GROMACS .gro file of C-alpha atoms in nm:
model
  235
    1MET     CA    1  -0.482  -4.036 -14.204
    2ASP     CA    2  -0.822  -4.215 -14.230
    3THR     CA    3  -0.951  -4.227 -14.617
    4THR     CA    4  -1.202  -3.949 -14.539
    5LYS     CA    5  -0.963  -3.701 -14.433
    6GLN     CA    6  -0.728  -3.759 -14.729
    7SER     CA    7  -0.994  -3.697 -14.963
    8LEU     CA    8  -1.068  -3.410 -14.836
    9VAL     CA    9  -0.709  -3.292 -14.778
   10LEU     CA   10  -0.640  -3.347 -15.187
   11ALA     CA   11  -0.997  -3.153 -15.270
   12ALA     CA   12  -0.895  -2.877 -15.010
   13ALA     CA   13  -0.512  -2.879 -15.185
   14SER     CA   14  -0.673  -2.850 -15.527
   15ASN     CA   15  -0.871  -2.594 -15.464
   16ASN     CA   16  -0.659  -2.394 -15.288
   17ALA     CA   17  -0.435  -2.441 -15.607
   18GLU     CA   18  -0.732  -2.339 -15.821
   19TRP     CA   19  -0.776  -2.006 -15.612
   20CYS     CA   20  -0.395  -1.916 -15.675
   21ALA     CA   21  -0.429  -1.942 -16.031
   22ALA     CA   22  -0.677  -1.759 -16.017
   23MET     CA   23  -0.547  -1.471 -15.825
   24SER     CA   24  -0.208  -1.512 -15.994
   25ARG     CA   25  -0.385  -1.453 -16.329
   26THR     CA   26  -0.491  -1.108 -16.229
   27HIS     CA   27  -0.122  -1.048 -16.195
   28GLY     CA   28  -0.016  -1.173 -16.481
   29SER     CA   29   0.115  -1.492 -16.332
   30VAL     CA   30  -0.005  -1.802 -16.552
   31GLY     CA   31   0.080  -2.089 -16.398
   32GLY     CA   32  -0.026  -2.470 -16.480
   33PHE     CA   33  -0.146  -2.775 -16.378
   34GLY     CA   34   0.055  -3.077 -16.380
   35PRO     CA   35  -0.023  -3.403 -16.226
   36GLN     CA   36   0.134  -3.320 -15.903
   37ALA     CA   37   0.173  -2.966 -15.848
   38TRP     CA   38   0.047  -2.611 -15.952
   39ALA     CA   39   0.295  -2.434 -16.058
   40SER     CA   40   0.398  -2.043 -16.186
   41PRO     CA   41   0.680  -1.984 -16.419
   42THR     CA   42   0.735  -1.617 -16.315
   43ARG     CA   43   0.656  -1.476 -15.968
   44THR     CA   44   0.309  -1.473 -15.819
   45PRO     CA   45   0.163  -1.186 -15.652
   46ARG     CA   46   0.245  -1.110 -15.283
   47TYR     CA   47   0.114  -1.375 -15.017
   48TYR     CA   48   0.068  -1.640 -15.306
   49PRO     CA   49   0.296  -1.936 -15.365
   50ASP     CA   50   0.481  -2.054 -15.672
   51ALA     CA   51   0.364  -2.371 -15.659
   52VAL     CA   52   0.101  -2.568 -15.485
   53THR     CA   53   0.143  -2.960 -15.467
   54LEU     CA   54  -0.190  -3.187 -15.522
   55VAL     CA   55  -0.069  -3.530 -15.406
   56PRO     CA   56   0.171  -3.653 -15.150
   57GLY     CA   57   0.518  -3.801 -15.255
   58ALA     CA   58   0.582  -3.496 -15.532
   59ASP     CA   59   0.917  -3.476 -15.675
   60ALA     CA   60   1.108  -3.183 -15.561
   61THR     CA   61   1.362  -3.116 -15.787
   62ALA     CA   62   1.094  -3.159 -16.031
   63LEU     CA   63   0.898  -2.911 -15.888
   64ALA     CA   64   1.138  -2.689 -15.821
   65ALA     CA   65   1.256  -2.669 -16.165
   66ARG     CA   66   0.900  -2.526 -16.272
   67ILE     CA   67   0.953  -2.158 -16.053
   68ASP     CA   68   1.164  -1.900 -16.077
   69ILE     CA   69   1.415  -2.036 -15.746
   70ALA     CA   70   1.503  -1.651 -15.584
   71PRO     CA   71   1.491  -1.466 -15.278
   72GLY     CA   72   1.074  -1.462 -15.233
   73ALA     CA   73   0.972  -1.755 -15.412
   74SER     CA   74   0.780  -1.989 -15.186
   75VAL     CA   75   0.586  -2.312 -15.219
   76LYS     CA   76   0.277  -2.454 -15.078
   77ASP     CA   77   0.361  -2.796 -14.956
   78SER     CA   78   0.006  -2.948 -14.911
   79PHE     CA   79   0.120  -3.248 -14.719
   80ALA     CA   80   0.380  -3.136 -14.526
   81ASP     CA   81   0.617  -3.424 -14.730
   82LEU     CA   82   0.889  -3.183 -14.909
   83ASP     CA   83   1.201  -3.144 -14.803
   84LEU     CA   84   1.349  -2.812 -15.034
   85THR     CA   85   1.628  -2.710 -14.787
   86GLY     CA   86   1.858  -2.840 -15.092
   87ALA     CA   87   1.739  -2.552 -15.318
   88GLY     CA   88   1.767  -2.294 -15.093
   89PHE     CA   89   1.425  -2.263 -14.926
   90GLN     CA   90   1.319  -2.261 -14.543
   91VAL     CA   91   1.004  -2.331 -14.383
   92LEU     CA   92   0.813  -2.010 -14.319
   93PHE     CA   93   0.546  -2.180 -14.148
   94GLU     CA   94   0.329  -2.495 -14.080
   95ALA     CA   95  -0.061  -2.482 -14.066
   96GLN     CA   96  -0.312  -2.723 -14.097
   97TRP     CA   97  -0.601  -2.800 -14.338
   98ILE     CA   98  -0.949  -2.765 -14.192
   99HIS     CA   99  -1.290  -2.876 -14.278
  100ARG     CA  100  -1.620  -2.803 -14.183
  101PRO     CA  101  -1.953  -3.011 -14.288
  102ALA     CA  102  -2.229  -2.848 -14.478
  103ILE     CA  103  -2.427  -2.715 -14.231
  104ALA     CA  104  -2.573  -2.394 -14.113
  105PRO     CA  105  -2.348  -2.206 -13.878
  106ALA     CA  106  -2.453  -2.250 -13.539
  107THR     CA  107  -2.412  -1.874 -13.455
  108ALA     CA  108  -2.581  -1.618 -13.583
  109PRO     CA  109  -2.409  -1.301 -13.775
  110GLU     CA  110  -2.445  -0.971 -13.610
  111LEU     CA  111  -2.370  -0.869 -13.952
  112ALA     CA  112  -2.546  -0.803 -14.277
  113TRP     CA  113  -2.369  -0.987 -14.585
  114ASP     CA  114  -2.344  -0.945 -14.945
  115VAL     CA  115  -2.102  -1.050 -15.287
  116VAL     CA  116  -1.901  -0.781 -15.352
  117THR     CA  117  -1.985  -0.728 -15.767
  118GLY     CA  118  -1.804  -0.396 -15.878
  119PRO     CA  119  -1.460  -0.241 -15.850
  120ASP     CA  120  -1.560  -0.006 -15.627
  121ALA     CA  121  -1.688  -0.215 -15.358
  122LEU     CA  122  -1.366  -0.424 -15.392
  123ARG     CA  123  -1.159  -0.141 -15.350
  124ALA     CA  124  -1.338  -0.101 -15.040
  125TRP     CA  125  -1.320  -0.430 -14.912
  126ALA     CA  126  -0.968  -0.450 -15.038
  127HIS     CA  127  -0.937  -0.151 -14.777
  128ALA     CA  128  -1.056  -0.315 -14.552
  129TRP     CA  129  -0.904  -0.628 -14.546
  130ASP     CA  130  -0.572  -0.485 -14.564
  131ASP     CA  131  -0.653  -0.236 -14.259
  132GLY     CA  132  -0.367   0.034 -14.352
  133ASP     CA  133  -0.115  -0.227 -14.427
  134GLY     CA  134  -0.044  -0.134 -14.781
  135SER     CA  135  -0.153  -0.459 -14.972
  136ALA     CA  136  -0.499  -0.347 -15.089
  137ASP     CA  137  -0.406  -0.363 -15.466
  138LEU     CA  138  -0.377  -0.733 -15.430
  139PHE     CA  139  -0.731  -0.751 -15.544
  140ARG     CA  140  -0.790  -0.639 -15.889
  141PRO     CA  141  -1.128  -0.620 -16.073
  142GLU     CA  142  -1.062  -0.861 -16.280
  143LEU     CA  143  -1.085  -1.087 -15.998
  144LEU     CA  144  -1.470  -1.031 -16.025
  145ASP     CA  145  -1.498  -1.199 -16.382
  146ASP     CA  146  -1.376  -1.546 -16.214
  147PRO     CA  147  -1.690  -1.737 -16.193
  148ALA     CA  148  -1.561  -1.961 -15.874
  149THR     CA  149  -1.404  -1.680 -15.716
  150PHE     CA  150  -1.675  -1.501 -15.467
  151VAL     CA  151  -1.557  -1.239 -15.246
  152LEU     CA  152  -1.794  -1.164 -14.917
  153ALA     CA  153  -1.847  -0.916 -14.719
  154GLY     CA  154  -2.005  -0.850 -14.392
  155ARG     CA  155  -2.130  -0.464 -14.306
  156SER     CA  156  -2.213  -0.240 -13.996
  157ALA     CA  157  -2.577  -0.073 -14.028
  158HIS     CA  158  -2.440   0.222 -14.175
  159GLY     CA  159  -2.274   0.006 -14.501
  160ARG     CA  160  -1.925  -0.023 -14.404
  161VAL     CA  161  -1.707  -0.336 -14.514
  162VAL     CA  162  -1.603  -0.425 -14.163
  163ALA     CA  163  -1.582  -0.813 -14.218
  164GLY     CA  164  -1.520  -1.063 -14.462
  165ALA     CA  165  -1.348  -1.352 -14.677
  166THR     CA  166  -1.313  -1.455 -15.042
  167ALA     CA  167  -1.447  -1.807 -15.123
  168SER     CA  168  -1.351  -2.009 -15.351
  169ARG     CA  169  -1.571  -2.291 -15.511
  170SER     CA  170  -1.444  -2.615 -15.679
  171GLY     CA  171  -1.675  -2.927 -15.757
  172GLN     CA  172  -1.659  -3.083 -15.413
  173VAL     CA  173  -1.605  -2.810 -15.152
  174VAL     CA  174  -1.573  -2.403 -15.111
  175GLY     CA  175  -1.252  -2.290 -15.033
  176ILE     CA  176  -1.225  -1.999 -14.791
  177SER     CA  177  -0.883  -1.788 -14.710
  178ASN     CA  178  -0.857  -1.405 -14.610
  179VAL     CA  179  -1.102  -1.418 -14.343
  180PHE     CA  180  -1.058  -1.073 -14.128
  181ALA     CA  181  -1.293  -0.826 -13.910
  182LEU     CA  182  -1.181  -0.523 -13.779
  183ASP     CA  183  -1.334  -0.520 -13.441
  184ASP     CA  184  -1.315  -0.806 -13.270
  185GLY     CA  185  -1.129  -1.077 -13.557
  186PRO     CA  186  -1.249  -1.422 -13.653
  187ASP     CA  187  -1.510  -1.458 -13.371
  188THR     CA  188  -1.689  -1.188 -13.566
  189ALA     CA  189  -1.579  -1.250 -13.914
  190TRP     CA  190  -1.661  -1.664 -13.950
  191PRO     CA  191  -2.028  -1.628 -13.799
  192VAL     CA  192  -2.132  -1.386 -14.144
  193VAL     CA  193  -1.881  -1.590 -14.371
  194LEU     CA  194  -2.017  -1.909 -14.271
  195GLU     CA  195  -2.397  -1.762 -14.302
  196ALA     CA  196  -2.330  -1.646 -14.644
  197VAL     CA  197  -2.187  -1.994 -14.743
  198HIS     CA  198  -2.431  -2.148 -14.694
  199SER     CA  199  -2.691  -1.962 -14.834
  200LEU     CA  200  -2.488  -1.972 -15.160
  201PHE     CA  201  -2.349  -2.380 -15.162
  202PRO     CA  202  -2.539  -2.535 -14.882
  203LEU     CA  203  -2.476  -2.883 -14.995
  204LEU     CA  204  -2.087  -2.818 -15.036
  205PRO     CA  205  -1.857  -2.862 -14.700
  206VAL     CA  206  -1.566  -2.597 -14.663
  207VAL     CA  207  -1.250  -2.624 -14.629
  208GLY     CA  208  -0.934  -2.379 -14.605
  209TYR     CA  209  -0.615  -2.342 -14.380
  210GLU     CA  210  -0.513  -2.161 -14.057
  211HIS     CA  211  -0.238  -2.179 -13.759
  212GLY     CA  212  -0.194  -2.011 -13.460
  213GLU     CA  213  -0.503  -1.821 -13.288
  214ALA     CA  214  -0.687  -1.830 -13.611
  215LEU     CA  215  -0.685  -2.211 -13.654
  216THR     CA  216  -0.798  -2.217 -13.266
  217ALA     CA  217  -1.113  -1.996 -13.366
  218ALA     CA  218  -1.194  -2.187 -13.691
  219VAL     CA  219  -1.226  -2.502 -13.449
  220ARG     CA  220  -1.473  -2.265 -13.216
  221HIS     CA  221  -1.693  -2.242 -13.537
  222GLY     CA  222  -1.714  -2.611 -13.608
  223PHE     CA  223  -1.430  -2.633 -13.866
  224GLU     CA  224  -1.157  -3.032 -13.715
  225PRO     CA  225  -0.833  -3.005 -13.863
  226ILE     CA  226  -0.757  -3.261 -14.115
  227GLY     CA  227  -0.383  -3.265 -14.221
  228PRO     CA  228  -0.058  -3.076 -14.187
  229LEU     CA  229   0.077  -2.842 -14.474
  230ARG     CA  230   0.395  -2.647 -14.503
  231VAL     CA  231   0.492  -2.309 -14.625
  232TRP     CA  232   0.864  -2.308 -14.769
  233LEU     CA  233   1.022  -1.970 -14.879
  234CYS     CA  234   1.300  -1.890 -15.092
  235ALA     CA  235   1.573  -1.663 -14.821
   0.00000   0.00000   0.00000
């Protein structure tokens, strides 16, 4: 990995750890940042890891000691270089960190957008994101108090939330996660999300991670894969 990509992956991992920490705080899980990883000693919300590595070559034994190792625990191995099998983990999935320069989207969005600002609007956004899967309560009103978090809503002509994402700002980058669109998938979501991010943070590059078809869609919208990651799950 060249120096530029390595620095981008470091920035993406740090940004993602900050986002996971923010989400966890809204559920009462208070983790801590160390030199090698962010980790929470108590279980984090559904879909969110109990630890995120911040540098390559993190000490797997020390990392495991900072979390509650039990079925359901997970670790985001930001550099795909850990072996957690000895602690009872197995690889849940592999993905790629992605990066997009701080430029306007090539495709104009078909949807209007706004930043969600109140509990009722967040509830409507969460139900659209969830699309009947039973996890809408993951997003709690306290999240709106976090100054680095921006919940982005793409709306139909009638004002209904039909697409969106979450954006997490850090010093060097803006991290994007939870990208969704109810009707046409990521090719509808990305133009409106990128338009919103470019309007809010015109000088900051965009990072995140994706895998499978979602990664292919991100590449279509100007992202470049910059490095692998793994998510480990304790069985």
